[in-house]
Coordinates of C-alpha atoms in Angstrom, one line a residue:
M17 CA -61.9 76.1 71.4
S18 CA -64.3 73.3 71.0
L19 CA -63.6 70.0 69.4
P20 CA -65.5 70.6 66.2
A21 CA -63.7 73.8 65.6
V22 CA -60.3 72.0 66.0
L23 CA -61.3 69.3 63.6
L24 CA -62.5 72.0 61.1
A25 CA -59.3 73.9 61.4
A26 CA -57.3 70.7 60.9
G27 CA -59.3 69.7 57.9
S28 CA -59.2 73.1 56.3
S29 CA -55.4 73.6 56.7
P30 CA -53.5 72.9 53.5
S31 CA -51.4 69.7 53.3
P32 CA -47.6 70.2 53.5
S33 CA -45.5 69.7 50.3
P34 CA -42.7 67.2 50.4
T35 CA -39.4 68.7 51.2
P36 CA -35.9 67.5 50.1
S37 CA -35.4 66.1 53.6
E38 CA -38.2 63.7 53.0
S39 CA -36.8 62.1 49.8
P40 CA -35.4 59.0 51.4
T41 CA -38.8 57.9 52.2
A42 CA -39.5 57.9 48.4
L43 CA -36.7 55.3 47.9
V44 CA -38.2 52.8 50.3
P45 CA -40.2 50.9 47.5
S46 CA -37.2 50.4 45.2
L47 CA -35.1 49.0 48.1
Q48 CA -37.8 46.7 48.9
D49 CA -38.0 45.5 45.3
A50 CA -34.3 44.8 45.2
Q51 CA -34.5 43.0 48.5
E52 CA -37.3 40.8 47.2
S53 CA -35.4 40.1 44.0
A54 CA -32.3 39.1 45.9
T55 CA -34.3 37.0 48.2
N56 CA -36.0 35.3 45.3
A57 CA -32.6 34.7 43.5
A58 CA -31.1 33.3 46.7
S59 CA -34.0 31.1 47.2
W60 CA -33.8 29.9 43.6
V61 CA -30.1 29.2 43.8
E62 CA -30.7 27.4 47.1
Q63 CA -33.4 25.3 45.5
N64 CA -31.2 24.4 42.4
W65 CA -27.7 24.3 43.5
S66 CA -27.9 20.6 44.3
T67 CA -29.1 19.9 40.7
W68 CA -26.2 22.0 39.3
L69 CA -23.7 20.3 41.5
A70 CA -25.0 16.9 40.5
I71 CA -24.8 17.7 36.7
G72 CA -21.3 19.2 37.1
L73 CA -20.1 16.1 39.0
K74 CA -21.7 13.8 36.5
V75 CA -20.1 15.6 33.5
L76 CA -16.6 15.6 35.3
L77 CA -17.0 11.9 36.2
I78 CA -17.9 11.2 32.5
L79 CA -14.9 13.1 31.2
V80 CA -12.5 11.6 33.7
I81 CA -13.7 8.0 32.9
A82 CA -13.5 8.7 29.1
V83 CA -10.0 10.1 29.2
A84 CA -8.7 7.3 31.5
L85 CA -10.4 4.6 29.4
R86 CA -8.9 6.1 26.2
V87 CA -5.5 6.2 27.6
A88 CA -5.8 2.6 29.0
V89 CA -7.2 1.2 25.6
R90 CA -4.4 3.0 23.5
R91 CA -1.7 1.6 25.8
A92 CA -3.2 -1.9 25.7
I93 CA -3.3 -1.8 21.9
T94 CA 0.3 -0.6 21.7
K95 CA 1.4 -3.4 24.1
L96 CA -0.5 -5.9 22.1
I97 CA 1.1 -4.9 18.8
D98 CA 4.6 -4.9 20.5
R99 CA 3.9 -8.4 21.8
M100 CA 2.8 -9.6 18.4
N101 CA 6.1 -8.2 16.9
R102 CA 8.2 -9.9 19.7
T103 CA 6.4 -13.2 19.2
V104 CA 6.9 -13.1 15.5
Q105 CA 10.6 -12.3 15.9
A106 CA 11.1 -15.1 18.4
A107 CA 9.3 -17.5 16.2
D108 CA 11.4 -16.5 13.2
G109 CA 14.7 -16.6 15.0
P110 CA 17.5 -19.0 14.5
A111 CA 16.4 -21.0 17.5
G112 CA 13.0 -22.1 16.4
G113 CA 12.3 -20.6 13.0
T114 CA 12.3 -22.3 9.6
A115 CA 14.4 -21.1 6.7
L116 CA 11.2 -20.4 4.8
G117 CA 9.8 -18.2 7.6
S118 CA 13.0 -16.3 8.3
L119 CA 13.5 -15.5 4.6
L120 CA 9.9 -14.3 4.1
V121 CA 9.7 -12.1 7.2
N122 CA 10.8 -8.6 6.5
V123 CA 11.5 -6.2 9.4
E124 CA 10.3 -3.1 7.6
R125 CA 7.2 -4.9 6.3
R126 CA 6.3 -6.1 9.8
R127 CA 6.9 -2.6 11.3
Q128 CA 4.7 -0.8 8.8
R129 CA 2.0 -3.4 9.1
S130 CA 2.0 -3.2 12.9
Q131 CA 2.0 0.5 12.8
A132 CA -0.9 0.7 10.4
I133 CA -3.0 -1.9 12.4
G134 CA -2.2 -0.1 15.7
S135 CA -3.2 3.3 14.2
V136 CA -6.5 2.0 12.9
L137 CA -7.4 0.3 16.2
R138 CA -6.4 3.4 18.3
S139 CA -8.4 5.7 16.1
V140 CA -11.4 3.5 16.2
A141 CA -11.2 3.2 19.9
S142 CA -10.8 6.9 20.5
F143 CA -13.7 7.7 18.1
I144 CA -16.0 5.3 20.0
I145 CA -15.0 6.4 23.5
L146 CA -15.0 10.1 22.9
G147 CA -18.2 10.0 20.9
T148 CA -20.0 8.1 23.6
A149 CA -18.7 10.5 26.2
A150 CA -19.9 13.5 24.2
L151 CA -23.4 12.0 23.9
M152 CA -23.5 11.3 27.7
V153 CA -22.5 14.9 28.5
L154 CA -25.2 16.3 26.3
S155 CA -27.7 13.9 27.9
A156 CA -26.6 15.1 31.3
F157 CA -27.6 18.7 30.4
Q158 CA -31.0 17.2 29.4
I159 CA -30.6 18.1 25.7
N160 CA -32.8 16.1 23.3
L161 CA -30.4 14.0 21.3
A162 CA -33.0 12.8 18.7
P163 CA -32.6 15.9 16.3
L164 CA -28.8 15.8 16.7
L165 CA -28.6 12.1 15.9
A166 CA -31.0 12.5 12.9
S167 CA -28.9 15.4 11.6
A168 CA -25.7 13.4 12.1
G169 CA -27.2 10.4 10.2
V170 CA -28.2 12.6 7.3
A171 CA -24.8 14.3 7.2
G172 CA -23.1 10.8 7.4
V173 CA -25.2 9.6 4.4
A174 CA -24.3 12.7 2.4
I175 CA -20.7 12.4 3.2
G176 CA -20.7 8.7 2.4
F177 CA -22.2 9.3 -1.1
G178 CA -19.8 12.2 -1.8
A179 CA -16.7 10.5 -0.6
R180 CA -17.5 6.9 -1.5
N181 CA -14.2 6.5 -3.4
L182 CA -12.3 7.6 -0.3
V183 CA -14.2 5.3 2.0
T184 CA -13.7 2.4 -0.5
D185 CA -10.0 3.1 -0.6
F186 CA -9.8 3.2 3.3
L187 CA -11.8 0.0 3.8
S188 CA -9.9 -1.9 1.2
G189 CA -6.5 -0.8 2.7
V190 CA -7.7 -1.8 6.2
F191 CA -8.7 -5.3 5.0
M192 CA -5.4 -5.6 2.9
I193 CA -3.3 -4.8 6.0
L194 CA -5.3 -7.1 8.3
E195 CA -5.3 -10.0 5.9
D196 CA -1.5 -9.4 5.1
Q197 CA -2.0 -9.7 1.4
Y198 CA 1.3 -8.0 0.7
G199 CA 3.8 -5.9 2.5
V200 CA 7.0 -3.8 2.1
G201 CA 9.6 -5.6 -0.1
D202 CA 7.0 -7.9 -1.8
T203 CA 6.9 -7.9 -5.6
I204 CA 3.2 -7.8 -6.6
D205 CA 1.0 -7.5 -9.8
A206 CA -1.9 -5.3 -8.9
G207 CA -3.4 -5.3 -12.4
V208 CA -3.1 -1.5 -12.9
A209 CA 0.6 -1.6 -12.1
S210 CA 3.3 -4.0 -11.0
G211 CA 6.5 -3.7 -9.0
E212 CA 8.1 -3.8 -5.6
V213 CA 6.0 -2.5 -2.7
I214 CA 7.9 0.4 -1.0
E215 CA 5.0 1.7 1.2
V216 CA 1.6 0.4 2.3
G217 CA -0.9 3.0 3.4
L218 CA -4.6 2.9 4.3
R219 CA -5.6 4.7 1.1
V220 CA -2.6 4.4 -1.3
T221 CA 0.0 1.7 -2.0
K222 CA 3.4 2.7 -3.5
L223 CA 5.1 0.5 -6.0
R224 CA 8.5 0.8 -7.7
G225 CA 8.4 -0.5 -11.3
D226 CA 11.1 -2.3 -13.2
Q227 CA 12.4 0.9 -14.7
G228 CA 12.6 2.8 -11.4
E229 CA 9.3 4.6 -11.7
I230 CA 7.0 4.9 -8.6
W231 CA 3.3 3.9 -9.1
Y232 CA 0.7 5.3 -6.6
V233 CA -2.2 2.7 -6.6
R234 CA -5.4 3.4 -4.8
N235 CA -6.4 0.4 -2.7
G236 CA -10.0 0.7 -3.9
E237 CA -8.9 0.2 -7.5
V238 CA -7.1 -3.0 -6.9
K239 CA -9.4 -5.9 -8.0
R240 CA -6.8 -8.7 -7.9
I241 CA -3.3 -9.0 -6.5
G242 CA -0.6 -11.5 -7.6
N243 CA 2.1 -11.6 -4.9
L244 CA 5.3 -12.9 -6.4
S245 CA 7.2 -12.9 -3.1
Q246 CA 5.1 -15.3 -1.0
G247 CA 5.7 -19.1 -1.1
W248 CA 8.2 -19.9 -3.7
A249 CA 9.1 -19.2 -7.4
T250 CA 9.9 -21.5 -10.3
A251 CA 12.9 -21.1 -12.5
G252 CA 12.7 -22.8 -15.9
V253 CA 15.5 -23.1 -18.6
D254 CA 15.0 -24.7 -22.0
V255 CA 18.1 -26.2 -23.6
T256 CA 17.8 -26.6 -27.4
V257 CA 20.3 -28.9 -29.1
R258 CA 20.7 -30.8 -32.3
A259 CA 18.6 -34.0 -32.8
D260 CA 21.6 -36.1 -33.2
V261 CA 23.2 -35.3 -29.8
D262 CA 23.9 -38.3 -27.5
L263 CA 21.2 -38.2 -24.9
D264 CA 23.2 -40.0 -22.2
Q265 CA 26.0 -37.6 -22.5
L266 CA 23.7 -34.7 -22.5
K267 CA 21.9 -35.9 -19.4
A268 CA 25.1 -36.6 -17.5
T269 CA 26.4 -33.1 -18.3
L270 CA 23.2 -31.3 -17.2
A271 CA 23.1 -33.4 -14.0
E272 CA 26.7 -32.4 -13.1
V273 CA 25.9 -28.7 -13.7
S274 CA 22.8 -28.9 -11.5
E275 CA 24.7 -30.7 -8.7
N276 CA 27.5 -28.2 -8.7
M277 CA 25.3 -25.3 -8.7
S278 CA 23.2 -26.6 -5.8
R279 CA 26.4 -26.9 -3.7
E280 CA 27.8 -23.5 -4.3
E281 CA 27.1 -20.3 -2.5
P282 CA 24.9 -18.2 -2.7
W283 CA 22.9 -20.4 -5.0
N284 CA 22.4 -23.1 -2.4
E285 CA 20.4 -20.5 -0.4
L286 CA 18.4 -19.3 -3.4
L287 CA 17.6 -22.8 -4.5
W288 CA 14.8 -24.3 -2.4
G289 CA 14.9 -27.6 -4.1
P290 CA 17.1 -29.6 -6.5
I291 CA 17.4 -28.7 -10.2
E292 CA 15.4 -31.3 -12.0
S293 CA 15.4 -32.3 -15.7
L294 CA 11.9 -32.8 -16.9
G295 CA 13.2 -34.7 -20.0
L296 CA 12.5 -33.9 -23.6
D297 CA 10.0 -31.1 -23.9
S298 CA 9.8 -31.3 -27.7
V299 CA 11.5 -33.3 -30.5
L300 CA 11.7 -32.0 -34.0
L301 CA 13.5 -33.2 -37.2
D302 CA 16.5 -31.1 -36.6
S303 CA 16.4 -30.1 -32.9
M304 CA 15.1 -31.1 -29.5
V305 CA 14.4 -29.2 -26.2
I306 CA 15.3 -30.4 -22.7
R307 CA 13.5 -28.6 -19.8
L308 CA 15.3 -27.8 -16.5
T309 CA 13.2 -26.5 -13.5
A310 CA 13.8 -25.7 -9.9
K311 CA 12.1 -24.1 -6.9
T312 CA 13.7 -20.8 -5.8
M313 CA 13.4 -18.1 -3.3
P314 CA 10.6 -15.7 -4.2
G315 CA 11.7 -13.0 -6.6
K316 CA 15.0 -14.8 -7.4
S317 CA 13.8 -17.0 -10.3
L318 CA 15.3 -14.7 -13.0
T319 CA 18.7 -14.6 -11.3
V320 CA 18.8 -18.4 -11.0
E321 CA 17.7 -18.8 -14.6
R322 CA 20.5 -16.5 -15.9
E323 CA 23.2 -18.4 -13.9
L324 CA 21.9 -21.7 -14.9
R325 CA 22.0 -20.8 -18.6
W326 CA 25.5 -19.6 -18.2
R327 CA 26.7 -22.8 -16.5
V328 CA 24.8 -25.1 -19.1
K329 CA 26.4 -23.2 -22.0
R330 CA 29.9 -23.5 -20.6
A331 CA 29.5 -27.2 -19.8
L332 CA 28.1 -28.1 -23.2
D333 CA 30.8 -26.2 -25.0
A334 CA 33.4 -28.2 -22.9
V335 CA 32.0 -31.6 -24.1
G336 CA 31.5 -30.4 -27.7
I337 CA 27.6 -30.2 -27.7
R338 CA 26.3 -27.3 -29.6
I339 CA 23.3 -25.2 -28.5
V340 CA 21.1 -24.1 -31.3
G341 CA 18.6 -21.3 -31.3
G342 CA 15.0 -21.8 -31.9
T343 CA 13.4 -24.7 -33.7
T344 CA 15.4 -24.4 -36.9
V345 CA 19.1 -25.3 -37.2
I346 CA 21.5 -23.4 -39.4
P347 CA 23.3 -26.0 -41.6
E348 CA 27.0 -26.3 -41.3
E349 CA 27.7 -26.8 -45.0
E350 CA 27.7 -23.5 -46.9
T351 CA 25.8 -23.6 -50.1
P352 CA 27.6 -22.0 -53.1
D353 CA 26.5 -18.6 -54.2
P354 CA 24.6 -19.0 -57.5
T355 CA 25.8 -15.6 -58.7
A356 CA 29.4 -16.4 -58.2
A357 CA 29.9 -17.8 -61.8
V358 CA 28.1 -14.8 -63.4
A359 CA 30.3 -12.1 -64.8
P360 CA 29.7 -8.7 -63.5
P361 CA 27.8 -6.4 -65.9
S362 CA 30.0 -4.3 -68.2
V363 CA 30.0 -0.6 -67.9
Y364 CA 29.5 -0.4 -71.6
S365 CA 26.0 -1.8 -71.3
N366 CA 24.9 1.5 -70.0
S367 CA 24.9 4.1 -72.8
A368 CA 24.9 7.0 -70.3
S369 CA 28.1 5.9 -68.6
P370 CA 31.3 7.9 -69.2
Q371 CA 33.0 4.8 -70.7
A372 CA 30.3 4.3 -73.3
E373 CA 30.3 8.0 -74.3
A374 CA 34.1 7.8 -74.6
A375 CA 34.0 4.7 -76.9
S376 CA 31.2 6.0 -79.1
P377 CA 32.3 7.3 -82.5
I378 CA 32.5 11.1 -83.0
A379 CA 29.7 12.4 -85.2
P380 CA 30.9 14.2 -88.3
A381 CA 30.6 18.0 -88.2
R382 CA 27.8 19.6 -90.3
P383 CA 28.9 21.8 -93.2
V384 CA 28.5 25.4 -92.7
R385 CA 26.4 27.2 -95.3

């Protein structure tokens, strides 16, 4: 057979149909695609793994530094507060402290004040450190912080306007504690309420009134504070006697009472100065007033005044000097009763009384028709 015939026979023969045995050849393109995808992924990972590793190490380093710095700052603040307490205790001790300082310092007051200051400082330090670390972590992931900071600013303004009373109370409480305006055990006049301080908080101050009631005063509402437990108090007693009393005898008696009270316990501790006579405070036609005054421990002026009145009354009664009340004197001579010489009214003057009816004549009976 010639070559053209062979080529014609080959070209005219039908092409063979694919058999099941030839199906693996049809899967070759899909395997190639998977191989190419895996190769591309491996190459992408190989190109970016160093960036991921750098970001992860950076985030881990930021978190480790933030946690370590937070722990160190909190411990430093705690040690600083403890050292301040020990310094105050040493300064107020019997070795080097004054009587005024040792009497004013209250253990519970100092403890609560130090706890409040330490809590505020630790909270502020934690907020600053953790907030800065969070922003640095977001920046490490290449996140744009401008929209986040703008949203946080708007939210902060909205919260500030909505909770301005809470913010005012908190800031007022912080400054009250830092300035040591009052503490536990102090007797204060806060304007809206007065009494003894039993708890000082950053938002609310607790007071116990004279009748035992407890007042909760918001720190932001306090416009003025009168602390009756700082420095010293003044006890004043007015002695009112008759105008004809011997002044020398009265002065000697009051001086003896003052000297005896200043030497006796516990009044020698409550009195921070001698009891002084300021002389005649007022002179009237029938009475005169002598003023006694003394510096006392804060909050103890009423106690000293009561005891001083008690002693003055007993001493003046012993020497025969009479204390009169007010600016008018009740005379010793009793004036006669002007109605004593007048006879009592008779029962017969009242025609409706039983005696008058019994004494009236009997009316004659009317004749019967």
